[in-house]
């Protein structure tokens, strides 16, 4: 089954404790991205990747890192999480930049 | 920039027709996406308009006018399961980012 898988689905952590949210797709898609969704602000792109080893900042990259060592995986790293990073996070992949995006199930992160 | 505006919420009756608007301020883009998002779930793809005009797909139709900076999504024969947020998104020329509007919440009532 074609899908985008994110883990974990829910996470509560403390300020400053490094964490990684994993994202994996099995559709051989080139374009992958991370979004955060906050009430009243909609979906905002954090980082995106056009292909392996090619990543770039989205609209709200501060406090986040990503890597794309393999085509299928695109982890989101928070080196020192802060409470303002409490949000609902979505990973998405698409064949290319301007094609239908498939989203993961979402990760609800709370930083206390 | 690519400011994208969507009205926030509307209520409609089962069986009715509802139009969800999306206006944007961008110098140019490849195409405009519409996604549906049920509460607590991931967005799912509905349509992608590249050319001006109306594209129909079952009960859902999407319209684009580049010259007017305007798109709409038309939902016909509304069903309770259509209660969701509807998001429009564009990738501006010369930019690899995908920018979403804040979404329009549609509530379908019996």
PDB file of C-alpha atoms in Angstrom:
ATOM      1  CA  UNK A   1       0.000   0.000   0.000  1.00  0.00           C
ATOM      2  CA  UNK A   2       1.334   3.422  -1.010  1.00  0.00           C
ATOM      3  CA  UNK A   3       1.799   5.513   2.091  1.00  0.00           C
ATOM      4  CA  UNK A   4       3.716   8.072   4.089  1.00  0.00           C
ATOM      5  CA  UNK A   5       4.513   6.927   7.618  1.00  0.00           C
ATOM      6  CA  UNK A   6       5.376   9.267  10.465  1.00  0.00           C
ATOM      7  CA  UNK A   7       6.488   8.331  13.947  1.00  0.00           C
ATOM      8  CA  UNK A   8       5.658   8.927  16.675  1.00  0.00           C
ATOM      9  CA  UNK A   9       1.994   9.970  16.423  1.00  0.00           C
ATOM     10  CA  UNK A  10       2.061  11.682  19.802  1.00  0.00           C
ATOM     11  CA  UNK A  11       4.999  12.998  21.804  1.00  0.00           C
ATOM     12  CA  UNK A  12       5.320  14.993  24.996  1.00  0.00           C
ATOM     13  CA  UNK A  13       8.827  16.180  25.769  1.00  0.00           C
ATOM     14  CA  UNK A  14      10.683  18.731  27.848  1.00  0.00           C
ATOM     15  CA  UNK A  15      12.386  21.901  26.721  1.00  0.00           C
ATOM     16  CA  UNK A  16      15.874  21.306  25.378  1.00  0.00           C
ATOM     17  CA  UNK A  17      15.713  17.548  24.920  1.00  0.00           C
ATOM     18  CA  UNK A  18      16.656  16.684  21.345  1.00  0.00           C
ATOM     19  CA  UNK A  19      14.096  14.716  19.379  1.00  0.00           C
ATOM     20  CA  UNK A  20      13.603  13.292  15.918  1.00  0.00           C
ATOM     21  CA  UNK A  21      10.343  12.689  14.098  1.00  0.00           C
ATOM     22  CA  UNK A  22      10.742  10.118  11.366  1.00  0.00           C
ATOM     23  CA  UNK A  23       9.046  10.134   7.978  1.00  0.00           C
ATOM     24  CA  UNK A  24       9.204   7.403   5.367  1.00  0.00           C
ATOM     25  CA  UNK A  25       7.484   6.980   1.988  1.00  0.00           C
ATOM     26  CA  UNK A  26       7.316   3.908  -0.232  1.00  0.00           C
ATOM     27  CA  UNK A  27       6.328   5.586  -3.514  1.00  0.00           C
ATOM     28  CA  UNK A  28       9.799   6.543  -4.798  1.00  0.00           C
ATOM     29  CA  UNK A  29       8.794  10.208  -4.606  1.00  0.00           C
ATOM     30  CA  UNK A  30      11.391  12.895  -5.199  1.00  0.00           C
ATOM     31  CA  UNK A  31       9.790  15.790  -3.303  1.00  0.00           C
ATOM     32  CA  UNK A  32       9.289  15.576   0.459  1.00  0.00           C
ATOM     33  CA  UNK A  33       8.415  18.260   2.970  1.00  0.00           C
ATOM     34  CA  UNK A  34       7.535  18.997   6.569  1.00  0.00           C
ATOM     35  CA  UNK A  35       4.706  21.254   7.741  1.00  0.00           C
ATOM     36  CA  UNK A  36       3.448  22.465  11.047  1.00  0.00           C
ATOM     37  CA  UNK A  37      -0.188  23.296  11.598  1.00  0.00           C
ATOM     38  CA  UNK A  38      -1.329  25.720  14.263  1.00  0.00           C
ATOM     39  CA  UNK A  39      -4.823  27.111  14.956  1.00  0.00           C
ATOM     40  CA  UNK A  40      -5.452  30.252  12.953  1.00  0.00           C
ATOM     41  CA  UNK A  41      -2.184  29.920  11.022  1.00  0.00           C
ATOM     42  CA  UNK A  42      -2.875  26.988   8.755  1.00  0.00           C
ATOM     43  CA  UNK A  43      -0.237  24.688   7.281  1.00  0.00           C
ATOM     44  CA  UNK A  44       3.203  26.247   7.103  1.00  0.00           C
ATOM     45  CA  UNK A  45       6.138  24.617   5.365  1.00  0.00           C
ATOM     46  CA  UNK A  46       9.208  24.073   7.543  1.00  0.00           C
ATOM     47  CA  UNK A  47      11.666  22.408   5.168  1.00  0.00           C
ATOM     48  CA  UNK A  48      11.462  20.626   1.868  1.00  0.00           C
ATOM     49  CA  UNK A  49      13.667  18.335  -0.201  1.00  0.00           C
ATOM     50  CA  UNK A  50      13.733  18.156  -3.981  1.00  0.00           C
ATOM     51  CA  UNK A  51      15.707  14.893  -3.953  1.00  0.00           C
ATOM     52  CA  UNK A  52      18.420  12.990  -2.083  1.00  0.00           C
ATOM     53  CA  UNK A  53      20.915  15.347  -0.438  1.00  0.00           C
ATOM     54  CA  UNK A  54      18.947  18.401  -1.645  1.00  0.00           C
ATOM     55  CA  UNK A  55      17.109  20.236   1.121  1.00  0.00           C
ATOM     56  CA  UNK A  56      16.017  23.841   1.575  1.00  0.00           C
ATOM     57  CA  UNK A  57      14.191  26.074   4.007  1.00  0.00           C
ATOM     58  CA  UNK A  58      10.486  26.617   3.880  1.00  0.00           C
ATOM     59  CA  UNK A  59       8.665  29.490   5.538  1.00  0.00           C
ATOM     60  CA  UNK A  60       9.349  28.617   9.191  1.00  0.00           C
ATOM     61  CA  UNK A  61      12.686  26.738   9.427  1.00  0.00           C
ATOM     62  CA  UNK A  62      14.024  28.244  12.662  1.00  0.00           C
ATOM     63  CA  UNK A  63      14.679  25.613  15.332  1.00  0.00           C
ATOM     64  CA  UNK A  64      14.462  22.665  12.935  1.00  0.00           C
ATOM     65  CA  UNK A  65      16.870  20.539  10.896  1.00  0.00           C
ATOM     66  CA  UNK A  66      16.284  17.894   8.272  1.00  0.00           C
ATOM     67  CA  UNK A  67      18.315  15.403   6.286  1.00  0.00           C
ATOM     68  CA  UNK A  68      17.699  13.407   3.132  1.00  0.00           C
ATOM     69  CA  UNK A  69      20.320  10.683   2.944  1.00  0.00           C
ATOM     70  CA  UNK A  70      17.975   8.238   1.234  1.00  0.00           C
ATOM     71  CA  UNK A  71      15.061   8.877  -1.077  1.00  0.00           C
ATOM     72  CA  UNK A  72      12.472   7.271   1.183  1.00  0.00           C
ATOM     73  CA  UNK A  73      13.347   8.943   4.500  1.00  0.00           C
ATOM     74  CA  UNK A  74      13.114  12.573   5.576  1.00  0.00           C
ATOM     75  CA  UNK A  75      13.497  12.961   9.348  1.00  0.00           C
ATOM     76  CA  UNK A  76      12.720  16.202  11.183  1.00  0.00           C
ATOM     77  CA  UNK A  77      15.129  17.048  13.983  1.00  0.00           C
ATOM     78  CA  UNK A  78      14.532  19.442  16.844  1.00  0.00           C
ATOM     79  CA  UNK A  79      17.937  19.956  18.470  1.00  0.00           C
ATOM     80  CA  UNK A  80      16.626  21.959  21.428  1.00  0.00           C
ATOM     81  CA  UNK A  81      12.814  21.990  21.454  1.00  0.00           C
ATOM     82  CA  UNK A  82      11.009  24.946  22.959  1.00  0.00           C
ATOM     83  CA  UNK A  83       7.334  25.372  23.963  1.00  0.00           C
ATOM     84  CA  UNK A  84       6.625  27.453  20.838  1.00  0.00           C
ATOM     85  CA  UNK A  85       7.301  24.326  18.804  1.00  0.00           C
ATOM     86  CA  UNK A  86       4.262  22.648  20.309  1.00  0.00           C
ATOM     87  CA  UNK A  87       2.218  21.906  17.215  1.00  0.00           C
ATOM     88  CA  UNK A  88       0.761  19.328  14.853  1.00  0.00           C
ATOM     89  CA  UNK A  89       3.394  18.234  12.329  1.00  0.00           C
ATOM     90  CA  UNK A  90       2.808  16.641   8.938  1.00  0.00           C
ATOM     91  CA  UNK A  91       5.257  15.048   6.562  1.00  0.00           C
ATOM     92  CA  UNK A  92       4.284  14.876   2.883  1.00  0.00           C
ATOM     93  CA  UNK A  93       5.730  13.457  -0.305  1.00  0.00           C
ATOM     94  CA  UNK A  94       4.959  13.928  -3.983  1.00  0.00           C
ATOM     95  CA  UNK A  95       6.411  12.585  -7.185  1.00  0.00           C
ATOM     96  CA  UNK A  96       7.714  16.042  -8.119  1.00  0.00           C
ATOM     97  CA  UNK A  97       7.238  19.585  -6.916  1.00  0.00           C
ATOM     98  CA  UNK A  98       3.896  20.352  -8.602  1.00  0.00           C
ATOM     99  CA  UNK A  99       2.129  17.038  -8.196  1.00  0.00           C
ATOM    100  CA  UNK A 100      -0.337  15.637  -5.679  1.00  0.00           C
ATOM    101  CA  UNK A 101       1.075  15.454  -2.165  1.00  0.00           C
ATOM    102  CA  UNK A 102       0.474  12.474   0.107  1.00  0.00           C
ATOM    103  CA  UNK A 103       0.530  13.294   3.795  1.00  0.00           C
ATOM    104  CA  UNK A 104       1.534  11.225   6.801  1.00  0.00           C
ATOM    105  CA  UNK A 105      -0.888  10.740   9.699  1.00  0.00           C
ATOM    106  CA  UNK A 106       0.572  13.624  11.673  1.00  0.00           C
ATOM    107  CA  UNK A 107       2.620  13.949  14.865  1.00  0.00           C
ATOM    108  CA  UNK A 108       1.175  15.914  17.751  1.00  0.00           C
ATOM    109  CA  UNK A 109       4.125  17.341  19.671  1.00  0.00           C
ATOM    110  CA  UNK A 110       3.893  19.029  23.048  1.00  0.00           C
ATOM    111  CA  UNK A 111       6.973  20.693  24.526  1.00  0.00           C
ATOM    112  CA  UNK A 112       6.700  21.570  28.226  1.00  0.00           C
TER     113      UNK A 112
ATOM    114  CA  UNK B   1       4.872  37.182  -2.036  1.00  0.00           C
ATOM    115  CA  UNK B   2       2.148  34.599  -2.240  1.00  0.00           C
ATOM    116  CA  UNK B   3      -0.453  35.779   0.281  1.00  0.00           C
ATOM    117  CA  UNK B   4      -3.378  33.400   0.075  1.00  0.00           C
ATOM    118  CA  UNK B   5      -6.720  34.376   1.551  1.00  0.00           C
ATOM    119  CA  UNK B   6      -9.595  32.100   2.401  1.00  0.00           C
ATOM    120  CA  UNK B   7     -12.732  32.904   4.382  1.00  0.00           C
ATOM    121  CA  UNK B   8     -12.691  31.032   7.678  1.00  0.00           C
ATOM    122  CA  UNK B   9     -15.969  29.191   8.143  1.00  0.00           C
ATOM    123  CA  UNK B  10     -19.329  28.471   6.552  1.00  0.00           C
ATOM    124  CA  UNK B  11     -22.345  26.340   7.389  1.00  0.00           C
ATOM    125  CA  UNK B  12     -24.505  24.635   4.766  1.00  0.00           C
ATOM    126  CA  UNK B  13     -27.363  22.171   4.692  1.00  0.00           C
ATOM    127  CA  UNK B  14     -27.094  18.577   3.534  1.00  0.00           C
ATOM    128  CA  UNK B  15     -27.890  18.351  -0.180  1.00  0.00           C
ATOM    129  CA  UNK B  16     -27.020  21.987  -0.845  1.00  0.00           C
ATOM    130  CA  UNK B  17     -24.233  23.506  -2.953  1.00  0.00           C
ATOM    131  CA  UNK B  18     -21.408  25.475  -1.375  1.00  0.00           C
ATOM    132  CA  UNK B  19     -18.645  27.540  -2.989  1.00  0.00           C
ATOM    133  CA  UNK B  20     -15.322  27.966  -1.210  1.00  0.00           C
ATOM    134  CA  UNK B  21     -13.168  30.818  -2.414  1.00  0.00           C
ATOM    135  CA  UNK B  22      -9.423  31.294  -2.512  1.00  0.00           C
ATOM    136  CA  UNK B  23      -7.750  34.526  -3.538  1.00  0.00           C
ATOM    137  CA  UNK B  24      -4.026  34.948  -3.819  1.00  0.00           C
ATOM    138  CA  UNK B  25      -1.463  37.646  -4.478  1.00  0.00           C
ATOM    139  CA  UNK B  26       1.438  36.173  -6.380  1.00  0.00           C
ATOM    140  CA  UNK B  27       3.158  37.123  -9.607  1.00  0.00           C
ATOM    141  CA  UNK B  28       2.681  33.676 -11.095  1.00  0.00           C
ATOM    142  CA  UNK B  29       2.483  30.035 -10.225  1.00  0.00           C
ATOM    143  CA  UNK B  30       2.422  26.642 -11.899  1.00  0.00           C
ATOM    144  CA  UNK B  31      -0.986  25.550 -10.687  1.00  0.00           C
ATOM    145  CA  UNK B  32      -3.375  25.682  -7.742  1.00  0.00           C
ATOM    146  CA  UNK B  33      -4.160  22.761  -5.459  1.00  0.00           C
ATOM    147  CA  UNK B  34      -7.218  22.037  -3.337  1.00  0.00           C
ATOM    148  CA  UNK B  35      -7.011  19.686  -0.349  1.00  0.00           C
ATOM    149  CA  UNK B  36      -9.625  18.425   2.102  1.00  0.00           C
ATOM    150  CA  UNK B  37      -8.775  17.965   5.759  1.00  0.00           C
ATOM    151  CA  UNK B  38     -11.087  16.345   8.296  1.00  0.00           C
ATOM    152  CA  UNK B  39     -10.562  17.344  11.914  1.00  0.00           C
ATOM    153  CA  UNK B  40      -7.511  15.630  13.398  1.00  0.00           C
ATOM    154  CA  UNK B  41      -6.570  13.968  10.124  1.00  0.00           C
ATOM    155  CA  UNK B  42      -4.085  14.538   7.315  1.00  0.00           C
ATOM    156  CA  UNK B  43      -5.007  16.619   4.261  1.00  0.00           C
ATOM    157  CA  UNK B  44      -6.025  14.665   1.163  1.00  0.00           C
ATOM    158  CA  UNK B  45      -5.743  15.828  -2.427  1.00  0.00           C
ATOM    159  CA  UNK B  46      -8.870  16.991  -4.254  1.00  0.00           C
ATOM    160  CA  UNK B  47      -7.783  18.811  -7.408  1.00  0.00           C
ATOM    161  CA  UNK B  48      -5.028  20.634  -9.280  1.00  0.00           C
ATOM    162  CA  UNK B  49      -5.828  23.417 -11.755  1.00  0.00           C
ATOM    163  CA  UNK B  50      -3.185  24.542 -14.224  1.00  0.00           C
ATOM    164  CA  UNK B  51      -5.375  26.134 -16.900  1.00  0.00           C
ATOM    165  CA  UNK B  52      -8.070  28.736 -16.379  1.00  0.00           C
ATOM    166  CA  UNK B  53     -11.581  27.375 -16.260  1.00  0.00           C
ATOM    167  CA  UNK B  54     -13.681  24.804 -14.504  1.00  0.00           C
ATOM    168  CA  UNK B  55     -12.615  21.216 -13.861  1.00  0.00           C
ATOM    169  CA  UNK B  56     -15.287  18.806 -12.685  1.00  0.00           C
ATOM    170  CA  UNK B  57     -14.659  15.650 -10.710  1.00  0.00           C
ATOM    171  CA  UNK B  58     -17.836  14.054  -9.462  1.00  0.00           C
ATOM    172  CA  UNK B  59     -19.550  16.211  -6.828  1.00  0.00           C
ATOM    173  CA  UNK B  60     -16.510  18.493  -6.596  1.00  0.00           C
ATOM    174  CA  UNK B  61     -15.492  21.110  -9.170  1.00  0.00           C
ATOM    175  CA  UNK B  62     -12.607  23.554  -9.082  1.00  0.00           C
ATOM    176  CA  UNK B  63     -12.286  26.812 -10.973  1.00  0.00           C
ATOM    177  CA  UNK B  64      -9.239  28.958 -11.666  1.00  0.00           C
ATOM    178  CA  UNK B  65      -8.856  32.468 -13.058  1.00  0.00           C
ATOM    179  CA  UNK B  66      -5.230  33.559 -13.139  1.00  0.00           C
ATOM    180  CA  UNK B  67      -6.036  37.053 -14.394  1.00  0.00           C
ATOM    181  CA  UNK B  68      -8.375  37.650 -11.445  1.00  0.00           C
ATOM    182  CA  UNK B  69      -6.157  35.943  -8.862  1.00  0.00           C
ATOM    183  CA  UNK B  70      -9.046  33.775  -7.854  1.00  0.00           C
ATOM    184  CA  UNK B  71     -10.037  30.141  -7.473  1.00  0.00           C
ATOM    185  CA  UNK B  72     -13.037  28.400  -6.018  1.00  0.00           C
ATOM    186  CA  UNK B  73     -14.048  24.896  -5.057  1.00  0.00           C
ATOM    187  CA  UNK B  74     -17.679  23.944  -5.631  1.00  0.00           C
ATOM    188  CA  UNK B  75     -19.186  21.167  -3.551  1.00  0.00           C
ATOM    189  CA  UNK B  76     -22.522  19.849  -4.815  1.00  0.00           C
ATOM    190  CA  UNK B  77     -25.088  17.581  -3.144  1.00  0.00           C
ATOM    191  CA  UNK B  78     -23.449  18.148   0.193  1.00  0.00           C
ATOM    192  CA  UNK B  79     -23.123  15.163   2.502  1.00  0.00           C
ATOM    193  CA  UNK B  80     -22.391  15.097   6.225  1.00  0.00           C
ATOM    194  CA  UNK B  81     -18.968  13.597   5.482  1.00  0.00           C
ATOM    195  CA  UNK B  82     -18.066  16.783   3.569  1.00  0.00           C
ATOM    196  CA  UNK B  83     -17.758  18.612   6.907  1.00  0.00           C
ATOM    197  CA  UNK B  84     -14.059  19.459   6.815  1.00  0.00           C
ATOM    198  CA  UNK B  85     -11.532  22.185   6.211  1.00  0.00           C
ATOM    199  CA  UNK B  86     -10.714  22.974   2.568  1.00  0.00           C
ATOM    200  CA  UNK B  87      -7.236  24.272   1.808  1.00  0.00           C
ATOM    201  CA  UNK B  88      -5.891  25.894  -1.338  1.00  0.00           C
ATOM    202  CA  UNK B  89      -2.157  25.949  -2.108  1.00  0.00           C
ATOM    203  CA  UNK B  90       0.222  27.237  -4.782  1.00  0.00           C
ATOM    204  CA  UNK B  91       3.894  26.958  -5.697  1.00  0.00           C
ATOM    205  CA  UNK B  92       4.953  30.352  -7.063  1.00  0.00           C
ATOM    206  CA  UNK B  93       7.256  30.593 -10.057  1.00  0.00           C
ATOM    207  CA  UNK B  94      10.926  30.565  -9.139  1.00  0.00           C
ATOM    208  CA  UNK B  95      10.130  29.026  -5.777  1.00  0.00           C
ATOM    209  CA  UNK B  96      10.099  25.410  -4.675  1.00  0.00           C
ATOM    210  CA  UNK B  97       7.970  26.003  -1.600  1.00  0.00           C
ATOM    211  CA  UNK B  98       4.294  25.094  -1.377  1.00  0.00           C
ATOM    212  CA  UNK B  99       2.204  27.794   0.277  1.00  0.00           C
ATOM    213  CA  UNK B 100      -1.176  26.939   1.804  1.00  0.00           C
ATOM    214  CA  UNK B 101      -4.072  29.201   2.649  1.00  0.00           C
ATOM    215  CA  UNK B 102      -5.408  28.978   6.205  1.00  0.00           C
ATOM    216  CA  UNK B 103      -8.317  26.860   5.085  1.00  0.00           C
ATOM    217  CA  UNK B 104     -12.069  27.262   5.054  1.00  0.00           C
ATOM    218  CA  UNK B 105     -14.067  25.215   7.550  1.00  0.00           C
ATOM    219  CA  UNK B 106     -17.317  23.852   6.102  1.00  0.00           C
ATOM    220  CA  UNK B 107     -19.927  22.528   8.523  1.00  0.00           C
ATOM    221  CA  UNK B 108     -22.728  20.484   6.997  1.00  0.00           C
ATOM    222  CA  UNK B 109     -25.952  20.317   8.998  1.00  0.00           C
ATOM    223  CA  UNK B 110     -28.962  18.019   8.456  1.00  0.00           C
TER     224      UNK B 110
END
